[in-house]
Amino acid sequence: MTSPTPETDEPLDFDRDPGAASGELVQLSPLVRRLIAGNGGPMTFTGTCSYIVGRGRIAIIDPGPDDPGHVERLLAAIAGETVTDIVITHTHRDHSPAARELKAATGARIVGCGLHRPARELVLGEINPLDASADRDYAPDLIMAEGDAVSGPGWTLEALETPGHTANHLAFALPEENTLFSGDHVMAWSTTIVAPPDGSMVAYMASIEKLRVREDRLYWPGHGGPVREPQRFLRGLVQHRRLREAAILSRLQAGDETIAEMVPPIYQELPPRLLGAASLSVLAQLEDLVERGVVLCNDASPLLASRYRLA
């Protein structure tokens, strides 16, 4: 994948320190508190990070899954304060469903991303393997677009459109602390899953480049701890995707024609339960390669079951 800026090799160093346990309220900065939901797992690390922004009149970012216990802990953490905005980065079921219960309890409005939508339409006969992960009941009071902002005493949350992981993904800048709530777009513990048809590698890489011209000093992601050197980490993400692309091209050169053939040698140390997600990531990169004319596909559109060859 090409980038408009000069590149140097940058190792991608993940930070898998679990930090705080789920259910533990942590003051991260003068304006930011974090409470981790109890939904840890191979795709969510220690659980979804719900962030409380401000004091007195506050916003809550990504209240998490449909988990009454987590909502109760959030409400206990903000006792005596007023929630004005429930801010959603994207509509996966580990991020947005609790917004409805939190709104009922506080009267706050739900703001942020638009309704869940795929990055592309399904082709004839294709089934979306990610459909169950989408929060189809999400009902925002205010859909935010690039540059839109909500604010309270001493804090501002400004929306940045960052599609890729999902088509409707937003990140939110907190200019008062020069930090960014990056949702699932950039995380310190792992690379982001980009899985068609909900996700798009082309959009994801464009969103990475969009962040590279910014000067945020720190990212607060949707899972795991902070990204402490954002620009260095973004360079590592670009390099990582280039290496994955090179591995796919190498497998095609070796004679592999299907994603099922490519995934085991490319992801040799991946637990078997995650091979399905890896297959979707390879599909995302093949979509990009086919669009660029580097790879040919026997179907009109790249699919999991398609056959591929070098152009």
Tab-separated table of C-alpha atoms in Angstrom:
chain	number	residue	atom	x	y	z
A	1	MET	CA	0.000	0.000	0.000
A	2	THR	CA	1.384	3.338	-0.966
A	3	SER	CA	1.455	6.343	1.272
A	4	PRO	CA	1.712	10.012	0.342
A	5	THR	CA	4.461	10.571	2.890
A	6	PRO	CA	8.024	9.186	2.942
A	7	GLU	CA	8.402	6.057	5.029
A	8	THR	CA	11.037	4.437	7.160
A	9	ASP	CA	10.698	1.007	8.726
A	10	GLU	CA	9.038	1.311	12.126
A	11	PRO	CA	8.606	-1.684	14.425
A	12	LEU	CA	5.058	-2.096	15.674
A	13	ASP	CA	5.425	-2.537	19.429
A	14	PHE	CA	2.186	-3.562	21.096
A	15	ASP	CA	1.409	-2.681	24.707
A	16	ARG	CA	-0.524	-5.615	26.200
A	17	ASP	CA	-0.266	-4.506	29.811
A	18	PRO	CA	-3.835	-5.020	31.067
A	19	GLY	CA	-3.560	-1.993	33.358
A	20	ALA	CA	-6.724	-1.546	35.405
A	21	ALA	CA	-9.186	-4.379	35.888
A	22	SER	CA	-12.725	-4.249	34.562
A	23	GLY	CA	-15.072	-2.404	36.901
A	24	GLU	CA	-12.284	-0.232	38.354
A	25	LEU	CA	-12.729	3.511	37.916
A	26	VAL	CA	-9.422	5.190	37.006
A	27	GLN	CA	-8.643	8.900	36.738
A	28	LEU	CA	-6.498	9.073	33.598
A	29	SER	CA	-6.069	12.853	33.319
A	30	PRO	CA	-7.646	15.985	34.761
A	31	LEU	CA	-10.561	15.628	32.324
A	32	VAL	CA	-10.776	11.880	31.665
A	33	ARG	CA	-11.894	8.907	33.742
A	34	ARG	CA	-12.146	5.321	32.479
A	35	LEU	CA	-14.298	2.348	33.449
A	36	ILE	CA	-13.708	-0.954	31.619
A	37	ALA	CA	-16.688	-3.206	30.902
A	38	GLY	CA	-16.590	-6.858	31.902
A	39	ASN	CA	-16.618	-8.189	28.338
A	40	GLY	CA	-12.986	-9.177	27.940
A	41	GLY	CA	-12.073	-11.707	25.264
A	42	PRO	CA	-9.877	-12.419	22.247
A	43	MET	CA	-11.520	-9.620	20.240
A	44	THR	CA	-11.988	-7.087	23.082
A	45	PHE	CA	-8.801	-7.576	25.153
A	46	THR	CA	-9.681	-6.649	28.764
A	47	GLY	CA	-13.075	-5.217	27.754
A	48	THR	CA	-14.584	-2.089	26.262
A	49	CYS	CA	-13.214	1.176	27.641
A	50	SER	CA	-15.975	3.611	28.626
A	51	TYR	CA	-14.628	7.120	29.115
A	52	ILE	CA	-16.106	9.856	31.316
A	53	VAL	CA	-15.102	13.324	30.094
A	54	GLY	CA	-15.325	16.414	32.294
A	55	ARG	CA	-16.660	17.155	35.763
A	56	GLY	CA	-20.127	18.197	36.823
A	57	ARG	CA	-21.666	18.291	33.336
A	58	ILE	CA	-20.054	15.393	31.525
A	59	ALA	CA	-19.996	13.187	28.444
A	60	ILE	CA	-19.618	9.403	28.378
A	61	ILE	CA	-17.878	7.871	25.357
A	62	ASP	CA	-18.814	4.308	24.319
A	63	PRO	CA	-20.899	3.065	27.272
A	64	GLY	CA	-20.331	-0.483	26.084
A	65	PRO	CA	-22.335	-3.677	25.627
A	66	ASP	CA	-25.810	-4.515	26.860
A	67	ASP	CA	-24.609	-5.121	30.415
A	68	PRO	CA	-26.786	-3.678	33.226
A	69	GLY	CA	-23.978	-4.226	35.713
A	70	HIS	CA	-21.603	-2.037	33.726
A	71	VAL	CA	-24.257	0.671	33.398
A	72	GLU	CA	-24.829	0.539	37.164
A	73	ARG	CA	-21.103	1.005	37.756
A	74	LEU	CA	-21.035	3.940	35.352
A	75	LEU	CA	-23.956	5.569	37.144
A	76	ALA	CA	-22.284	5.032	40.512
A	77	ALA	CA	-19.071	6.583	39.178
A	78	ILE	CA	-20.890	9.790	38.157
A	79	ALA	CA	-23.258	10.125	41.114
A	80	GLY	CA	-24.175	13.787	41.564
A	81	GLU	CA	-23.079	14.753	38.060
A	82	THR	CA	-25.143	15.428	34.930
A	83	VAL	CA	-24.582	13.474	31.741
A	84	THR	CA	-25.272	15.742	28.770
A	85	ASP	CA	-23.999	13.529	25.944
A	86	ILE	CA	-23.552	9.808	25.373
A	87	VAL	CA	-20.971	9.726	22.583
A	88	ILE	CA	-20.630	6.704	20.274
A	89	THR	CA	-17.615	5.975	18.062
A	90	HIS	CA	-19.231	3.104	16.106
A	91	THR	CA	-22.064	0.624	16.254
A	92	HIS	CA	-20.496	-2.686	17.209
A	93	ARG	CA	-22.340	-4.453	20.004
A	94	ASP	CA	-19.435	-4.087	22.418
A	95	HIS	CA	-19.589	-0.269	22.180
A	96	SER	CA	-23.067	1.198	21.687
A	97	PRO	CA	-25.964	-0.899	23.114
A	98	ALA	CA	-25.614	0.375	26.707
A	99	ALA	CA	-26.372	3.878	25.411
A	100	ARG	CA	-30.090	3.106	25.518
A	101	GLU	CA	-30.130	2.122	29.198
A	102	LEU	CA	-27.841	5.004	30.098
A	103	LYS	CA	-30.101	7.462	28.279
A	104	ALA	CA	-33.152	6.102	30.109
A	105	ALA	CA	-31.379	6.551	33.433
A	106	THR	CA	-29.944	10.023	32.828
A	107	GLY	CA	-31.983	11.730	30.105
A	108	ALA	CA	-28.799	12.456	28.158
A	109	ARG	CA	-28.869	12.534	24.391
A	110	ILE	CA	-27.088	9.932	22.254
A	111	VAL	CA	-24.690	11.561	19.785
A	112	GLY	CA	-21.912	10.502	17.478
A	113	CYS	CA	-21.751	8.092	14.563
A	114	GLY	CA	-24.574	7.413	12.155
A	115	LEU	CA	-26.518	4.180	11.789
A	116	HIS	CA	-24.660	0.964	11.116
A	117	ARG	CA	-23.974	0.414	7.435
A	118	PRO	CA	-21.626	-1.722	5.344
A	119	ALA	CA	-18.634	-0.280	3.556
A	120	ARG	CA	-20.021	-1.853	0.382
A	121	GLU	CA	-23.177	-3.642	-0.652
A	122	LEU	CA	-23.365	-7.434	-0.501
A	123	VAL	CA	-22.902	-9.129	-3.854
A	124	LEU	CA	-25.370	-11.721	-5.083
A	125	GLY	CA	-25.258	-14.787	-2.855
A	126	GLU	CA	-22.921	-13.235	-0.257
A	127	ILE	CA	-23.777	-13.499	3.442
A	128	ASN	CA	-22.431	-10.962	5.932
A	129	PRO	CA	-20.561	-12.986	8.611
A	130	LEU	CA	-20.415	-9.895	10.828
A	131	ASP	CA	-24.142	-9.156	10.923
A	132	ALA	CA	-24.552	-10.372	14.514
A	133	SER	CA	-21.907	-7.909	15.721
A	134	ALA	CA	-23.876	-4.859	14.531
A	135	ASP	CA	-26.092	-2.841	16.868
A	136	ARG	CA	-29.156	-2.459	14.648
A	137	ASP	CA	-31.173	-0.847	17.473
A	138	TYR	CA	-28.842	2.138	17.753
A	139	ALA	CA	-30.908	5.348	17.637
A	140	PRO	CA	-28.857	8.557	17.901
A	141	ASP	CA	-30.429	11.880	18.783
A	142	LEU	CA	-27.686	13.701	16.883
A	143	ILE	CA	-25.523	12.283	14.095
A	144	MET	CA	-22.142	14.000	14.015
A	145	ALA	CA	-19.982	14.563	10.957
A	146	GLU	CA	-16.425	15.795	10.426
A	147	GLY	CA	-15.761	18.867	12.573
A	148	ASP	CA	-18.995	18.706	14.579
A	149	ALA	CA	-18.503	19.134	18.327
A	150	VAL	CA	-20.245	18.779	21.664
A	151	SER	CA	-18.951	20.533	24.750
A	152	GLY	CA	-19.313	21.140	28.445
A	153	PRO	CA	-17.496	23.078	31.174
A	154	GLY	CA	-13.811	22.936	30.209
A	155	TRP	CA	-14.140	20.189	27.583
A	156	THR	CA	-14.865	19.793	23.886
A	157	LEU	CA	-15.262	16.637	21.810
A	158	GLU	CA	-14.725	17.208	18.103
A	159	ALA	CA	-15.652	14.486	15.601
A	160	LEU	CA	-13.210	13.083	13.042
A	161	GLU	CA	-14.547	10.707	10.423
A	162	THR	CA	-12.305	7.609	10.482
A	163	PRO	CA	-13.993	4.866	8.424
A	164	GLY	CA	-12.276	1.541	7.920
A	165	HIS	CA	-13.004	-0.691	10.904
A	166	THR	CA	-16.627	0.199	10.221
A	167	ALA	CA	-18.045	2.567	7.614
A	168	ASN	CA	-19.549	4.839	10.289
A	169	HIS	CA	-16.536	5.019	12.630
A	170	LEU	CA	-15.725	8.333	14.318
A	171	ALA	CA	-12.832	9.376	16.533
A	172	PHE	CA	-13.136	12.322	18.921
A	173	ALA	CA	-10.488	14.916	19.667
A	174	LEU	CA	-10.249	16.493	23.120
A	175	PRO	CA	-8.345	19.706	22.277
A	176	GLU	CA	-8.079	20.834	25.905
A	177	GLU	CA	-5.664	17.936	26.523
A	178	ASN	CA	-4.452	17.445	22.922
A	179	THR	CA	-5.642	13.839	22.993
A	180	LEU	CA	-7.829	11.665	20.769
A	181	PHE	CA	-10.419	9.009	21.592
A	182	SER	CA	-9.564	6.638	18.766
A	183	GLY	CA	-12.281	4.010	19.248
A	184	ASP	CA	-11.326	0.795	17.460
A	185	HIS	CA	-9.470	2.600	14.678
A	186	VAL	CA	-6.109	2.626	16.504
A	187	MET	CA	-5.391	0.519	19.608
A	188	ALA	CA	-2.119	-0.115	21.443
A	189	TRP	CA	-2.753	-3.794	22.226
A	190	SER	CA	-3.479	-5.059	18.692
A	191	THR	CA	-4.038	-4.114	15.085
A	192	THR	CA	-7.598	-3.262	14.122
A	193	ILE	CA	-9.729	-5.863	12.390
A	194	VAL	CA	-10.811	-4.630	8.983
A	195	ALA	CA	-13.419	-7.112	7.791
A	196	PRO	CA	-15.579	-6.737	4.659
A	197	PRO	CA	-18.323	-5.970	3.944
A	198	ASP	CA	-18.559	-3.813	7.096
A	199	GLY	CA	-14.949	-2.687	6.913
A	200	SER	CA	-12.763	-1.401	4.100
A	201	MET	CA	-8.973	-1.527	3.862
A	202	VAL	CA	-8.909	1.398	1.426
A	203	ALA	CA	-10.926	3.540	3.854
A	204	TYR	CA	-8.898	2.325	6.849
A	205	MET	CA	-5.567	3.299	5.313
A	206	ALA	CA	-6.945	6.673	4.238
A	207	SER	CA	-8.079	7.261	7.825
A	208	ILE	CA	-4.613	6.327	9.111
A	209	GLU	CA	-3.088	8.906	6.772
A	210	LYS	CA	-5.630	11.451	7.984
A	211	LEU	CA	-4.408	11.018	11.565
A	212	ARG	CA	-0.779	11.245	10.532
A	213	VAL	CA	-1.067	14.953	9.754
A	214	ARG	CA	-2.389	15.670	13.238
A	215	GLU	CA	-0.318	16.323	16.368
A	216	ASP	CA	-2.294	14.585	19.108
A	217	ARG	CA	0.031	13.670	21.944
A	218	LEU	CA	-1.925	10.593	23.136
A	219	TYR	CA	-4.756	8.282	22.039
A	220	TRP	CA	-7.373	6.760	24.345
A	221	PRO	CA	-8.612	3.668	22.429
A	222	GLY	CA	-11.751	1.558	22.692
A	223	HIS	CA	-9.834	-1.377	24.184
A	224	GLY	CA	-6.596	-1.524	26.131
A	225	GLY	CA	-4.278	1.190	27.322
A	226	PRO	CA	-3.207	4.438	25.666
A	227	VAL	CA	-1.225	4.857	22.472
A	228	ARG	CA	1.596	6.967	23.927
A	229	GLU	CA	3.512	7.827	20.738
A	230	PRO	CA	0.772	8.141	18.126
A	231	GLN	CA	2.887	9.153	15.142
A	232	ARG	CA	5.425	6.406	15.707
A	233	PHE	CA	2.633	3.865	16.180
A	234	LEU	CA	0.860	5.000	12.998
A	235	ARG	CA	4.077	4.522	11.035
A	236	GLY	CA	4.250	1.007	12.469
A	237	LEU	CA	0.660	0.303	11.399
A	238	VAL	CA	1.437	1.354	7.827
A	239	GLN	CA	4.512	-0.878	7.803
A	240	HIS	CA	2.510	-3.771	9.277
A	241	ARG	CA	-0.126	-3.568	6.534
A	242	ARG	CA	2.592	-3.434	3.884
A	243	LEU	CA	4.167	-6.585	5.297
A	244	ARG	CA	0.770	-8.330	5.305
A	245	GLU	CA	0.278	-7.281	1.692
A	246	ALA	CA	3.716	-8.624	0.781
A	247	ALA	CA	2.886	-11.918	2.497
A	248	ILE	CA	-0.325	-12.263	0.469
A	249	LEU	CA	1.513	-11.555	-2.779
A	250	SER	CA	4.163	-14.098	-1.793
A	251	ARG	CA	1.501	-16.772	-1.225
A	252	LEU	CA	-0.045	-16.021	-4.613
A	253	GLN	CA	3.385	-16.283	-6.220
A	254	ALA	CA	3.851	-19.641	-4.470
A	255	GLY	CA	0.663	-20.932	-6.087
A	256	ASP	CA	-2.020	-20.346	-3.459
A	257	GLU	CA	-5.302	-19.330	-5.057
A	258	THR	CA	-7.745	-19.127	-2.147
A	259	ILE	CA	-7.910	-17.304	1.156
A	260	ALA	CA	-8.251	-20.654	2.923
A	261	GLU	CA	-4.845	-21.641	1.517
A	262	MET	CA	-3.177	-18.330	2.371
A	263	VAL	CA	-4.268	-17.814	5.967
A	264	PRO	CA	-2.467	-20.715	7.786
A	265	PRO	CA	1.043	-19.902	6.491
A	266	ILE	CA	0.546	-16.142	6.919
A	267	TYR	CA	-0.874	-16.410	10.455
A	268	GLN	CA	1.152	-19.353	11.748
A	269	GLU	CA	0.914	-18.467	15.455
A	270	LEU	CA	-2.723	-17.386	15.506
A	271	PRO	CA	-5.118	-19.404	17.711
A	272	PRO	CA	-7.566	-21.430	15.590
A	273	ARG	CA	-10.560	-19.525	16.974
A	274	LEU	CA	-9.239	-16.344	15.315
A	275	LEU	CA	-8.609	-17.767	11.844
A	276	GLY	CA	-12.039	-16.611	10.677
A	277	ALA	CA	-11.189	-13.017	11.559
A	278	ALA	CA	-7.812	-13.410	9.849
A	279	SER	CA	-9.565	-14.645	6.699
A	280	LEU	CA	-11.687	-11.492	6.629
A	281	SER	CA	-8.562	-9.350	7.069
A	282	VAL	CA	-6.951	-11.085	4.085
A	283	LEU	CA	-10.144	-10.498	2.095
A	284	ALA	CA	-9.951	-6.786	2.960
A	285	GLN	CA	-6.410	-6.583	1.615
A	286	LEU	CA	-7.319	-8.572	-1.491
A	287	GLU	CA	-10.189	-6.177	-2.179
A	288	ASP	CA	-7.633	-3.367	-2.195
A	289	LEU	CA	-5.171	-5.312	-4.372
A	290	VAL	CA	-7.892	-6.203	-6.883
A	291	GLU	CA	-9.096	-2.602	-7.017
A	292	ARG	CA	-5.537	-1.473	-7.739
A	293	GLY	CA	-5.104	-4.076	-10.489
A	294	VAL	CA	-2.284	-5.921	-8.707
A	295	VAL	CA	-4.341	-9.108	-8.237
A	296	LEU	CA	-7.061	-10.673	-10.388
A	297	CYS	CA	-10.178	-12.426	-9.067
A	298	ASN	CA	-12.322	-15.062	-10.785
A	299	ASP	CA	-15.508	-13.400	-9.480
A	300	ALA	CA	-16.904	-9.984	-10.327
A	301	SER	CA	-16.166	-8.924	-6.737
A	302	PRO	CA	-13.646	-10.447	-4.281
A	303	LEU	CA	-15.264	-12.942	-1.905
A	304	LEU	CA	-14.032	-15.319	0.803
A	305	ALA	CA	-14.509	-18.270	-1.560
A	306	SER	CA	-13.067	-16.586	-4.670
A	307	ARG	CA	-9.916	-17.679	-6.459
A	308	TYR	CA	-7.112	-15.160	-6.920
A	309	ARG	CA	-3.961	-14.812	-9.023
A	310	LEU	CA	-1.310	-12.209	-9.673
A	311	ALA	CA	-2.099	-9.819	-12.495
